[in-house]
Amino acid sequence: MTLEMVAARAGVARQTVSNAINAPELLRPQTLERVRRAIDELNYRPHRAAQALRTRASRLIGYGIRPGAGRVASPVLDEFLHAISDAADRAGYRVVLFSAPQDEELDRYQQLLDEQGADAFVLSGTDRGDPRQAWLHKKGVPFVAFGRTWTGRDVGDWVDIDGAAGTAAAVRHLASLGHRGIGFLGWPRGSGAGDDRARGWHEAMRALGLPVRNRRVESPGDLGPATEAADRLLDGGATAVIAASDALAVGCYQALHRRGRTPGRDVAVVGFDDSPTATMLWPPLSSLAQPIEAVGRECVRLLLDRLNGVERPAEHVLLAPELVVRDSI
Amino acid sequence: MTLEMVAARAGVARQTVSNAINAPELLRPQTLERVRRAIDELNYRPHRAAQALRTRASRLIGYGIRPGAGRVASPVLDEFLHAISDAADRAGYRVVLFSAPQDEELDRYQQLLDEQGADAFVLSGTDRGDPRQAWLHKKGVPFVAFGRTWTGRDVGDWVDIDGAAGTAAAVRHLASLGHRGIGFLGWPRGSGAGDDRARGWHEAMRALGLPVRNRRVESPGDLGPATEAADRLLDGGATAVIAASDALAVGCYQALHRRGRTPGRDVAVVGFDDSPTATMLWPPLSSLAQPIEAVGRECVRLLLDRLNGVERPAEHVLLAPELVVRDSI
DNA sequence: GCTCCTCCTTGGAGCGTTCCAAAAACTGCT
DNA sequence: AGCAGTTTTTGGAACGCTCCAAGGAGGAGC
């Protein structure tokens, strides 16, 4: 099925059919109608490779995945991919996956560009000093990142979760219930997202005039270490705990159980991520849900700007997580 | 960067460079060497769209995702996508995502075929009577499914987790520890995977001469219902419980806690899926881990056969889950 | 030195689309 | 009806690659 065949059926020239699809305003209404009917009848769809060859645009968005990272990589990747793929689809783009082992990451991006296998990229799992942003920016390749580089010198568009807004909202919610001893159970300083979430807690506490001294603890790991860190908060008399992740919140649950206390009834606990685990705990864990769907949509929106040649300074979008209240409060 | 430019540099004809890449055995060693050097020096990579146009093959593998399904859709999708994308990459293929809402699913597959946006498909989330397999088979489109249709009339290749082998292994493991009252906590009859897992438990029990009467319960939902179902097993004196999923196993944990009993010490509990939640529970839940990575590799292996025109009857691969023993046993 | 044969290399054509410039069909006005 | 100006339609060329059939180089045999 080609343009030529549609053209024959509609009794017009090849180019006229092409125009009917790409620039319908050029056709006389009755011609357009005739061509459209032929397209429908034949169920014609343009051949993507031919379009790509001629227009030098693949209409594909590259998404590099780091093999071996396995299930720990990013628990939300799944949903994020759904979201960007869905949003891209609506704009006529598709997401193509490629493997990008960390040691030859940039080479793989280069390869995709060389073979014109993608017009743009979506990055995720960005961490402090990720080289990809600067590299892509220098090459003038459109891209958007889910996550900041935390260097303060971001050169491209990004969308991220406003961790600070999330923890701050949790603080305010807990304070409105009468809590004054609200602790923060986080990771060691140095990680961008971790520090951000801690900051939100800290600022909201100060804004409310609540004491922060000895109310912040750091856990180097998820299970045992988190339990010990939570112990310190509880020893200090905290009546509520906000954790930087659901996994850390589980540590707090353990610490409470060991003391014969019950999350929710005795001490309020709030996690972060709203992972599937949250509803499986008892009592169900309240958590800050990341609006991943919205992140994906925003990423694609920003990317489409670039793909359409819109000139504007780098845009940064922060989306606030939503506190999902369950019985742990 | 085109073939022509590489040819100019190597002092040969365009076609010779193409041969150097696609049929190196046709070239005299010294010519090949010369061409290879030119390719390296210029960092040449064939333009995928041009290749696709000429060879009528996009070297893309389509993966349809059902939008809106969200995080519940498939907890393992993430890892699976990594695996197939990685394996495909090694064979020069890439995975392209497209949205396929359930109500117009086949149309979307058709669309991709019409625009030659993919040469083959990987299906997942197949359930009883999934129409996609038969449809693709009729059209002669290469595909492979992660999961059976459970109709007994599968027309194409598939790879699946051997649920029965998993639960059977769990039964044998528990029996070897001296358990005789081993219960099965499953879903209502009618789901392919659920019945399969129940069957493995049933057959292994009988093979070991252990009683199955009143040892199988069904839970229509995850949390409350699962706890009640587990209660019935415990009332019946079961000393070990094998659950059809980690979520159900959590129900069993609840039932035990309510009775003041401890999983592992008092009653052994085994889940299925080895989800991230398993390690976050206390005590850490033993579970049957699905070899998703291997499933992905096998899927791609089968698919490549078809893409390379290998003629053979449909092949079905069953991969056994691995029992990950933690403190809940 | 010539022919014949084999092995290697080459130019032309075409995949299906869009760009471009030119032709054709209209329109309104004399 | 004829003309200029505008709108609509058209055919040729090109994107970068691989297929195909034909050309050239080199070696064996006379």
XYZ file of C-alpha atoms (C1' of nucleotides) in Angstrom:
718
model
C 0.000 0.000 0.000
C 1.677 3.206 -1.169
C 0.869 6.802 -1.884
C 0.844 5.975 -5.567
C -1.909 3.415 -5.137
C -4.053 5.780 -3.126
C -3.448 8.448 -5.734
C -4.564 6.126 -8.522
C -7.737 5.309 -6.682
C -8.553 8.922 -5.948
C -7.637 9.977 -9.455
C -5.030 12.487 -8.334
C -1.267 12.715 -8.266
C 0.962 11.144 -5.660
C 1.934 14.480 -4.198
C -1.695 15.463 -3.730
C -2.229 12.523 -1.422
C 0.868 13.460 0.505
C -0.519 16.957 0.869
C -3.882 15.643 1.996
C -2.051 14.075 4.908
C 0.565 16.679 5.729
C -0.957 19.943 4.586
C -4.686 19.464 4.026
C -5.281 23.206 3.847
C -3.606 23.199 0.442
C -6.331 21.081 -1.141
C -9.677 22.092 -2.429
C -12.305 20.732 -0.034
C -13.804 18.400 -2.591
C -10.409 16.998 -3.586
C -9.502 16.526 0.041
C -12.719 14.650 0.599
C -12.078 12.384 -2.371
C -8.526 11.640 -1.261
C -9.601 11.012 2.298
C -12.140 8.510 1.135
C -9.524 6.677 -0.885
C -7.203 6.615 2.115
C -9.931 5.194 4.292
C -11.070 2.631 1.785
C -7.571 1.324 1.277
C -6.682 1.706 4.899
C -3.529 3.449 3.893
C -0.823 4.398 6.366
C 2.445 6.090 5.418
C 5.524 3.928 5.526
C 7.540 5.165 8.467
C 10.949 4.289 7.117
C 10.281 6.137 3.880
C 9.083 9.162 5.790
C 12.095 8.986 8.045
C 14.470 8.737 5.132
C 13.007 11.709 3.349
C 12.364 13.992 6.296
C 15.468 12.934 8.223
C 13.399 12.371 11.325
C 12.604 8.980 12.741
C 9.797 10.119 15.009
C 11.277 7.890 17.657
C 12.260 8.883 21.161
C 15.169 6.974 22.617
C 15.117 5.631 26.121
C 18.372 4.084 27.274
C 18.177 1.386 29.847
C 21.084 0.220 31.908
C 21.227 -3.533 31.695
C 21.870 -5.505 34.811
C 20.410 -2.786 36.948
C 17.569 -5.221 37.478
C 14.600 -4.669 39.640
C 16.288 -2.343 42.055
C 16.965 0.167 39.325
C 13.873 2.212 39.554
C 10.665 0.911 40.990
C 8.660 3.442 39.070
C 10.235 2.967 35.685
C 7.398 0.801 34.632
C 4.726 3.402 35.118
C 6.920 6.137 33.741
C 7.468 4.249 30.513
C 3.750 3.728 30.180
C 3.196 7.407 30.603
C 5.769 8.679 28.136
C 4.954 6.051 25.586
C 1.322 6.939 25.806
C 1.848 10.673 25.565
C 4.358 10.286 22.752
C 1.998 8.053 20.826
C -0.628 10.756 20.835
C 1.841 13.082 19.152
C 2.883 10.553 16.540
C 6.083 9.577 18.250
C 7.089 6.260 19.737
C 9.548 5.253 22.378
C 12.394 2.996 21.380
C 14.439 1.214 24.010
C 18.128 0.632 23.724
C 20.664 -0.750 26.114
C 23.223 1.628 27.439
C 25.665 -0.060 29.792
C 27.109 2.559 32.062
C 30.691 2.155 30.862
C 29.888 2.919 27.233
C 26.772 4.940 27.775
C 27.577 7.938 25.628
C 28.780 5.708 22.795
C 25.386 4.104 22.649
C 23.633 7.424 22.517
C 26.042 8.429 19.774
C 25.289 5.260 17.885
C 21.573 5.893 17.946
C 22.133 9.383 16.640
C 24.475 8.190 13.902
C 21.997 5.675 12.586
C 19.191 8.174 13.047
C 17.459 5.649 15.248
C 16.000 8.395 17.432
C 15.334 12.121 17.226
C 15.367 12.820 20.923
C 15.949 11.208 24.279
C 14.260 10.812 27.589
C 16.666 10.286 30.460
C 15.848 8.844 33.808
C 17.831 7.689 36.762
C 19.894 10.838 36.582
C 22.233 11.328 39.461
C 24.649 13.949 40.590
C 27.003 14.833 37.770
C 25.325 12.701 35.139
C 27.345 13.389 31.957
C 24.495 12.810 29.532
C 22.755 16.149 29.849
C 25.785 18.265 29.054
C 26.780 15.944 26.233
C 23.407 15.991 24.549
C 23.082 19.703 25.045
C 26.415 20.323 23.380
C 25.312 18.272 20.395
C 22.045 20.144 20.192
C 20.003 16.977 20.575
C 16.561 17.448 22.104
C 16.175 15.712 25.426
C 14.375 15.876 28.704
C 15.341 14.313 31.993
C 13.211 12.836 34.702
C 15.292 14.057 37.607
C 17.759 16.818 38.199
C 21.536 16.615 38.100
C 21.631 18.563 41.349
C 24.653 20.482 40.182
C 22.829 23.771 40.045
C 23.896 24.100 36.422
C 21.314 22.113 34.554
C 21.572 22.762 30.861
C 18.363 21.168 29.686
C 14.734 20.656 30.471
C 13.808 18.438 33.326
C 10.815 17.289 35.270
C 11.145 16.084 38.799
C 9.238 15.214 41.882
C 9.166 18.024 44.400
C 10.381 15.959 47.299
C 10.571 18.944 49.618
C 6.953 19.894 48.907
C 5.958 16.334 49.699
C 7.641 16.068 53.044
C 6.528 19.583 53.920
C 2.928 18.639 53.198
C 3.324 15.594 55.402
C 4.702 17.759 58.214
C 1.779 20.148 57.958
C -0.719 17.326 57.893
C 0.792 15.716 60.958
C 1.060 19.059 62.758
C -2.607 19.733 62.087
C -3.348 16.494 63.894
C -1.481 17.815 66.899
C 1.912 16.226 66.438
C 4.878 18.272 67.559
C 7.634 15.705 67.699
C 7.875 14.891 64.001
C 11.060 13.072 63.069
C 12.681 12.542 59.708
C 14.191 9.200 58.800
C 16.412 9.704 55.783
C 19.486 8.596 53.922
C 22.997 9.886 54.568
C 23.540 13.396 53.224
C 24.842 13.691 49.716
C 22.081 12.263 47.592
C 20.105 14.892 45.749
C 16.649 13.491 46.290
C 17.391 12.533 49.878
C 18.632 15.972 50.851
C 15.690 17.547 49.095
C 13.181 15.507 51.035
C 14.987 16.303 54.273
C 14.954 19.984 53.447
C 11.193 20.010 52.968
C 10.730 18.486 56.382
C 13.209 20.904 57.938
C 11.721 24.041 56.445
C 8.148 23.082 57.263
C 9.135 22.287 60.837
C 10.789 25.660 61.280
C 7.901 27.455 59.627
C 5.598 25.889 62.181
C 7.970 26.640 65.022
C 8.545 22.968 65.756
C 11.898 21.746 67.094
C 14.209 19.959 64.665
C 17.071 19.253 67.021
C 17.797 15.523 67.186
C 14.749 14.905 65.083
C 16.613 13.901 61.959
C 18.386 10.559 61.627
C 20.170 8.926 58.745
C 20.182 5.307 57.776
C 22.867 3.957 55.475
C 20.747 0.974 54.440
C 17.221 -0.244 54.187
C 16.373 -2.854 56.781
C 18.482 -3.348 59.900
C 20.106 0.079 59.739
C 16.753 1.763 59.192
C 15.311 0.062 62.233
C 18.182 1.256 64.367
C 17.921 4.774 63.046
C 14.185 4.774 63.738
C 14.927 3.558 67.259
C 16.887 6.704 67.877
C 13.960 8.844 66.774
C 11.587 6.919 69.012
C 14.018 7.104 71.922
C 13.959 10.837 71.427
C 10.212 10.859 71.912
C 9.050 11.426 68.359
C 5.302 10.904 67.963
C 5.443 10.879 64.175
C 8.005 9.816 61.624
C 8.367 10.847 58.003
C 10.597 8.517 56.053
C 12.449 9.280 52.829
C 11.148 6.051 51.303
C 8.666 3.290 51.973
C 11.545 0.916 52.622
C 12.788 3.168 55.400
C 9.270 3.443 56.752
C 9.232 -0.328 57.024
C 12.298 -0.009 59.228
C 10.276 2.270 61.447
C 7.449 -0.282 61.557
C 9.949 -2.868 62.784
C 11.279 -0.592 65.453
C 7.740 0.035 66.677
C 6.819 -3.646 66.686
C 9.925 -4.453 68.684
C 8.682 -2.061 71.313
C 5.201 -3.456 71.210
C 3.863 -0.242 69.746
C 1.566 -0.008 66.766
C 2.127 2.306 63.817
C -0.778 4.688 63.467
C -2.230 4.191 66.878
C 0.917 5.001 68.874
C 3.189 6.697 66.383
C 2.281 8.093 62.997
C 4.401 6.928 60.080
C 4.574 8.327 56.571
C 6.571 6.783 53.756
C 7.609 8.080 50.347
C 6.862 6.601 46.899
C 3.587 4.877 47.657
C 5.072 1.585 46.489
C 2.907 -1.532 46.181
C 4.301 -2.572 49.528
C 2.535 0.297 51.269
C -0.881 -1.328 51.039
C 0.466 -4.719 51.982
C 1.774 -3.628 55.357
C -0.276 -3.662 58.467
C -1.514 -1.145 59.143
C -1.461 0.125 55.566
C 1.265 2.718 55.240
C 0.473 6.331 54.463
C 2.832 7.525 51.783
C 3.684 10.326 49.414
C 2.640 9.167 45.973
C 4.708 10.381 43.056
C 2.609 11.636 40.177
C 4.532 9.542 37.686
C 1.848 9.697 35.088
C 1.998 13.478 35.149
C 5.785 13.430 35.083
C 5.656 11.401 31.894
C 3.161 13.742 30.286
C 5.221 16.792 31.193
C 8.394 15.198 29.880
C 6.775 14.606 26.532
C 5.311 18.097 26.465
C 8.731 19.661 26.965
C 10.300 17.329 24.460
C 7.737 18.107 21.792
C 8.541 21.789 22.133
C 12.136 21.053 21.307
C 11.255 18.689 18.513
C 9.026 21.339 17.004
C 11.857 23.808 17.149
C 10.355 26.019 19.806
C 13.104 28.272 21.130
C 12.914 28.919 24.819
C 15.175 28.774 27.847
C 15.433 25.487 29.699
C 12.273 24.730 31.582
C 12.155 22.938 34.893
C 8.975 21.384 36.173
C 8.461 20.299 39.739
C 5.455 18.184 40.572
C 4.307 17.754 44.116
C 3.654 14.278 45.454
C 0.315 13.612 46.997
C -0.081 12.406 50.534
C -2.087 9.214 50.545
C -3.491 8.868 54.008
C -3.934 5.333 55.327
C -4.165 3.843 58.767
C -0.566 4.512 59.724
C -1.467 8.073 60.696
C 27.883 10.203 6.761
C 26.843 7.814 4.016
C 28.100 4.718 2.265
C 29.227 6.886 -0.599
C 31.526 8.893 1.629
C 33.069 5.803 3.132
C 33.503 4.383 -0.368
C 35.267 7.520 -1.525
C 37.636 7.352 1.384
C 38.420 3.677 0.884
C 38.733 4.115 -2.862
C 36.073 1.555 -3.683
C 32.492 1.565 -4.881
C 29.471 2.158 -2.710
C 28.296 -1.416 -3.040
C 31.644 -2.752 -1.881
C 31.249 -0.951 1.418
C 27.759 -2.361 1.758
C 29.179 -5.820 1.136
C 31.936 -5.269 3.665
C 29.205 -4.829 6.237
C 26.596 -7.332 5.123
C 28.594 -10.008 3.329
C 32.270 -9.598 4.203
C 33.107 -13.027 2.767
C 32.624 -11.601 -0.689
C 35.559 -9.237 -0.394
C 39.226 -9.924 -0.901
C 40.880 -9.726 2.549
C 42.934 -6.686 1.689
C 39.930 -4.802 0.315
C 37.910 -5.704 3.361
C 40.666 -4.417 5.578
C 40.845 -1.145 3.711
C 37.091 -0.648 3.859
C 36.947 -1.518 7.521
C 39.555 1.058 8.289
C 37.606 3.716 6.446
C 34.454 2.762 8.328
C 36.267 3.049 11.634
C 37.968 6.305 10.797
C 34.731 7.946 9.772
C 32.759 6.252 12.503
C 30.201 5.264 9.950
C 26.900 3.614 10.862
C 24.238 2.648 8.362
C 21.147 4.801 8.323
C 18.398 2.635 9.756
C 15.533 4.192 7.863
C 17.306 3.735 4.549
C 18.039 0.113 5.389
C 14.490 -0.413 6.468
C 13.103 1.112 3.319
C 15.225 -1.011 1.035
C 15.075 -4.307 2.909
C 11.467 -3.898 4.011
C 12.412 -4.711 7.578
C 12.516 -2.196 10.388
C 14.526 -4.326 12.794
C 12.164 -3.194 15.490
C 10.205 -5.409 17.809
C 6.872 -4.037 18.911
C 5.726 -4.172 22.485
C 2.193 -3.000 23.060
C 1.362 -1.529 26.405
C -2.107 -1.068 27.716
C -2.438 2.474 28.924
C -4.178 3.150 32.157
C -3.363 -0.283 33.442
C -0.965 1.548 35.705
C 1.163 -0.026 38.326
C -1.031 -2.990 38.946
C -0.642 -4.172 35.387
C 2.372 -6.304 35.730
C 4.815 -5.952 38.552
C 7.537 -7.630 36.590
C 7.168 -5.766 33.342
C 10.062 -3.585 34.171
C 12.593 -6.357 34.426
C 11.116 -8.159 31.460
C 11.488 -5.134 29.237
C 15.077 -4.760 30.320
C 15.721 -8.365 29.417
C 14.137 -8.379 25.982
C 15.532 -5.024 25.068
C 18.972 -6.176 26.054
C 18.801 -9.469 24.212
C 17.268 -7.849 21.150
C 19.961 -5.208 21.084
C 22.617 -7.855 20.872
C 20.970 -9.174 17.722
C 20.652 -5.763 16.115
C 17.005 -5.329 16.989
C 15.383 -2.787 19.244
C 12.149 -2.733 21.144
C 9.615 -0.086 20.259
C 6.749 0.659 22.592
C 3.301 1.542 21.412
C 0.057 2.069 23.212
C -2.636 -0.475 22.637
C -5.805 0.311 24.569
C -7.689 -2.887 25.041
C -10.724 -1.819 23.032
C -8.791 -1.142 19.872
C -5.888 -3.416 20.524
C -5.770 -5.285 17.231
C -6.170 -2.045 15.279
C -3.030 -0.751 16.856
C -1.112 -3.851 15.989
C -2.438 -3.548 12.461
C -1.364 0.053 12.303
C 2.186 -0.800 13.287
C 2.297 -3.459 10.603
C 0.874 -1.121 7.974
C 3.461 1.520 8.609
C 6.120 -1.144 8.899
C 6.930 0.183 12.321
C 7.807 -3.277 13.606
C 8.737 -6.654 12.169
C 7.587 -8.738 15.091
C 5.879 -8.521 18.443
C 6.414 -9.562 21.998
C 3.198 -10.037 23.914
C 2.810 -10.084 27.636
C -0.056 -10.019 30.015
C -1.747 -12.718 27.978
C -4.824 -14.134 29.538
C -7.346 -16.784 28.723
C -8.594 -16.378 25.214
C -6.327 -13.511 24.292
C -7.181 -12.771 20.636
C -3.776 -11.471 19.685
C -1.992 -14.768 19.167
C -4.462 -16.228 16.693
C -4.683 -12.927 14.869
C -0.950 -12.509 14.452
C -0.558 -16.143 13.524
C -3.133 -15.850 10.772
C -1.296 -12.863 9.365
C 1.989 -14.712 9.486
C 3.573 -12.096 11.704
C 6.385 -13.357 13.937
C 5.587 -13.078 17.603
C 6.268 -14.634 20.949
C 4.215 -14.427 24.101
C 5.266 -14.258 27.695
C 2.457 -16.383 29.068
C 0.089 -18.977 27.683
C -3.456 -18.485 26.489
C -4.439 -21.548 28.532
C -6.798 -22.641 25.796
C -4.802 -25.738 24.968
C -4.637 -24.547 21.383
C -1.748 -22.183 21.362
C -0.760 -21.330 17.845
C 2.540 -19.620 18.455
C 5.692 -19.699 20.496
C 5.504 -18.824 24.108
C 7.640 -18.743 27.198
C 6.124 -18.998 30.616
C 6.870 -19.532 34.228
C 6.311 -23.105 35.312
C 4.092 -22.261 38.240
C 3.370 -25.898 39.009
C 7.067 -26.732 39.182
C 7.521 -23.825 41.576
C 4.830 -24.774 44.028
C 5.842 -28.434 43.768
C 9.410 -27.523 44.676
C 8.118 -25.552 47.629
C 6.059 -28.552 48.786
C 9.065 -30.840 48.578
C 11.246 -28.376 50.413
C 8.732 -27.993 53.213
C 8.138 -31.751 53.366
C 11.851 -32.348 53.685
C 11.764 -30.128 56.754
C 9.136 -32.402 58.245
C 5.950 -30.516 57.369
C 2.926 -32.663 56.581
C 0.109 -30.158 56.827
C 1.009 -27.971 53.889
C -1.819 -25.722 52.768
C -2.327 -23.821 49.559
C -3.685 -20.293 49.583
C -4.787 -19.432 46.083
C -7.166 -17.495 43.913
C -10.607 -18.675 42.836
C -10.443 -21.347 40.156
C -10.505 -20.159 36.598
C -7.308 -18.184 36.193
C -4.676 -20.015 34.204
C -1.679 -19.181 36.321
C -3.599 -19.662 39.552
C -4.848 -23.112 38.658
C -1.401 -24.060 37.463
C 0.197 -23.140 40.751
C -2.497 -25.006 42.651
C -1.940 -28.067 40.502
C 1.781 -28.144 41.296
C 1.014 -28.106 44.996
C -1.668 -30.773 44.582
C 0.439 -33.159 42.549
C 3.474 -32.848 44.789
C 1.329 -33.441 47.863
C -0.130 -36.604 46.402
C 3.244 -37.793 45.194
C 4.507 -37.501 48.744
C 1.394 -39.145 50.156
C 0.366 -36.014 52.023
C -3.302 -35.188 52.567
C -4.828 -32.458 50.431
C -8.330 -32.550 51.822
C -9.342 -29.146 53.207
C -5.848 -27.928 52.612
C -6.682 -25.678 49.710
C -8.466 -22.375 50.168
C -9.355 -19.650 47.743
C -9.302 -15.924 48.303
C -11.178 -13.595 45.986
C -9.051 -10.604 46.932
C -5.713 -9.621 48.327
C -5.942 -8.293 51.841
C -8.932 -8.931 54.059
C -10.204 -11.893 52.065
C -6.753 -13.446 52.008
C -6.468 -13.156 55.756
C -9.795 -14.900 56.222
C -8.881 -17.630 53.789
C -5.571 -18.147 55.567
C -7.478 -18.355 58.846
C -9.310 -21.359 57.530
C -6.047 -23.098 56.698
C -4.640 -22.353 60.125
C -7.847 -23.486 61.789
C -7.377 -26.748 59.927
C -4.002 -27.180 61.536
C -1.732 -26.416 58.621
C 1.907 -26.005 59.678
C 2.968 -24.525 56.373
C 1.280 -22.351 53.747
C 2.183 -21.879 50.132
C 0.549 -18.821 48.619
C -0.117 -18.137 44.964
C 1.385 -14.662 45.313
C 3.319 -12.555 47.768
C 0.225 -10.451 48.326
C -1.693 -13.512 49.459
C 1.235 -14.536 51.645
C 0.916 -11.171 53.349
C -2.671 -12.122 54.168
C -1.319 -15.219 55.834
C 1.155 -13.097 57.808
C -1.775 -11.029 59.085
C -3.728 -14.099 60.083
C -0.738 -15.376 62.009
C -0.113 -12.058 63.746
C -3.728 -11.895 64.806
C -3.248 -15.212 66.545
C -0.022 -14.106 68.119
C 1.927 -16.554 66.039
C 5.067 -15.772 64.095
C 5.629 -16.695 60.466
C 8.643 -18.947 60.146
C 8.899 -19.900 63.771
C 5.359 -21.216 64.162
C 4.098 -21.681 60.623
C 6.143 -21.713 57.452
C 4.995 -19.336 54.722
C 6.076 -19.247 51.085
C 4.990 -16.606 48.604
C 5.175 -16.392 44.830
C 6.903 -13.722 42.669
C 9.619 -12.658 45.066
C 8.377 -9.089 44.848
C 10.281 -6.247 46.485
C 7.808 -6.515 49.332
C 9.139 -9.946 50.284
C 12.316 -8.578 51.822
C 10.488 -5.750 53.515
C 8.267 -7.965 55.574
C 9.181 -9.293 58.934
C 10.323 -11.952 58.931
C 11.520 -11.717 55.349
C 9.218 -13.789 53.175
C 10.463 -16.873 51.357
C 9.191 -16.768 47.819
C 9.343 -18.364 44.411
C 11.354 -16.018 42.228
C 10.424 -15.854 38.566
C 13.439 -16.001 36.263
C 12.286 -12.988 34.310
C 15.669 -12.280 32.862
C 15.751 -15.774 31.386
C 12.187 -15.450 30.138
C 13.203 -12.349 28.218
C 16.226 -14.046 26.708
C 14.199 -17.055 25.634
C 11.508 -14.874 24.115
C 14.059 -13.138 21.967
C 15.703 -16.405 21.007
C 12.415 -17.814 19.743
C 11.563 -14.594 17.989
C 14.881 -14.414 16.193
C 14.265 -17.887 14.792
C 11.076 -16.661 13.223
C 12.635 -13.450 12.021
C 15.408 -15.440 10.394
C 12.853 -17.574 8.652
C 13.588 -20.747 10.568
C 10.720 -23.152 9.943
C 9.766 -25.197 12.943
C 6.659 -26.074 14.906
C 5.611 -23.769 17.708
C 7.949 -24.020 20.635
C 6.876 -23.678 24.243
C 9.367 -22.968 26.959
C 8.628 -23.394 30.629
C 11.067 -21.982 33.124
C 10.982 -23.061 36.729
C 10.905 -20.428 39.453
C 13.532 -20.622 42.131
C 12.671 -20.930 45.780
C 14.354 -18.130 47.661
C 14.533 -19.277 51.253
C 14.296 -16.576 53.899
C 13.299 -16.556 57.536
C 9.629 -17.316 56.935
C 10.394 -21.030 56.662
C 50.261 -14.299 -25.870
C 45.653 -15.676 -25.992
C 41.318 -17.697 -24.216
C 38.459 -19.140 -20.669
C 36.928 -19.261 -16.093
C 36.507 -17.693 -11.505
C 36.431 -14.378 -8.152
C 35.800 -9.596 -6.909
C 33.975 -5.172 -7.788
C 30.895 -1.916 -9.929
C 26.960 1.189 -11.717
C 22.007 1.448 -12.370
C 17.533 0.924 -10.443
C 14.228 1.199 -6.970
C 12.199 0.951 -1.993
C 8.044 5.110 -0.484
C 8.142 9.398 0.888
C 8.567 14.741 0.728
C 10.814 18.966 -1.428
C 10.760 21.917 -5.167
C 9.584 24.395 -9.070
C 6.652 24.509 -12.772
C 2.135 23.547 -14.959
C -2.705 23.738 -14.785
C -7.009 25.275 -13.155
C -9.588 28.522 -11.369
C -10.966 33.584 -9.999
C -12.151 38.283 -10.717
C -11.691 42.117 -13.664
C -11.530 44.516 -17.889
C -13.478 36.636 -24.372
C -8.951 37.724 -22.682
C -5.695 38.669 -19.116
C -3.343 38.931 -14.686
C -3.221 37.016 -10.273
C -4.108 33.416 -7.210
C -5.017 28.869 -5.836
C -4.527 23.995 -6.656
C -2.285 20.159 -8.719
C 1.569 17.863 -10.801
C 6.048 15.381 -12.238
C 10.946 15.074 -11.382
C 14.523 14.582 -8.035
C 16.470 13.078 -3.886
C 16.969 10.872 0.898
C 20.714 6.279 1.845
C 20.527 1.840 1.327
C 20.576 -3.096 -0.986
C 19.301 -5.977 -5.156
C 20.671 -7.238 -9.512
C 23.066 -8.057 -13.547
C 26.970 -6.872 -15.814
C 31.936 -5.384 -15.927
C 36.861 -6.012 -14.771
C 40.940 -8.261 -12.780
C 43.575 -12.085 -12.107
C 45.120 -16.860 -12.724
C 45.227 -21.498 -15.107
C 45.771 -23.905 -19.312
C 46.994 -24.149 -24.125
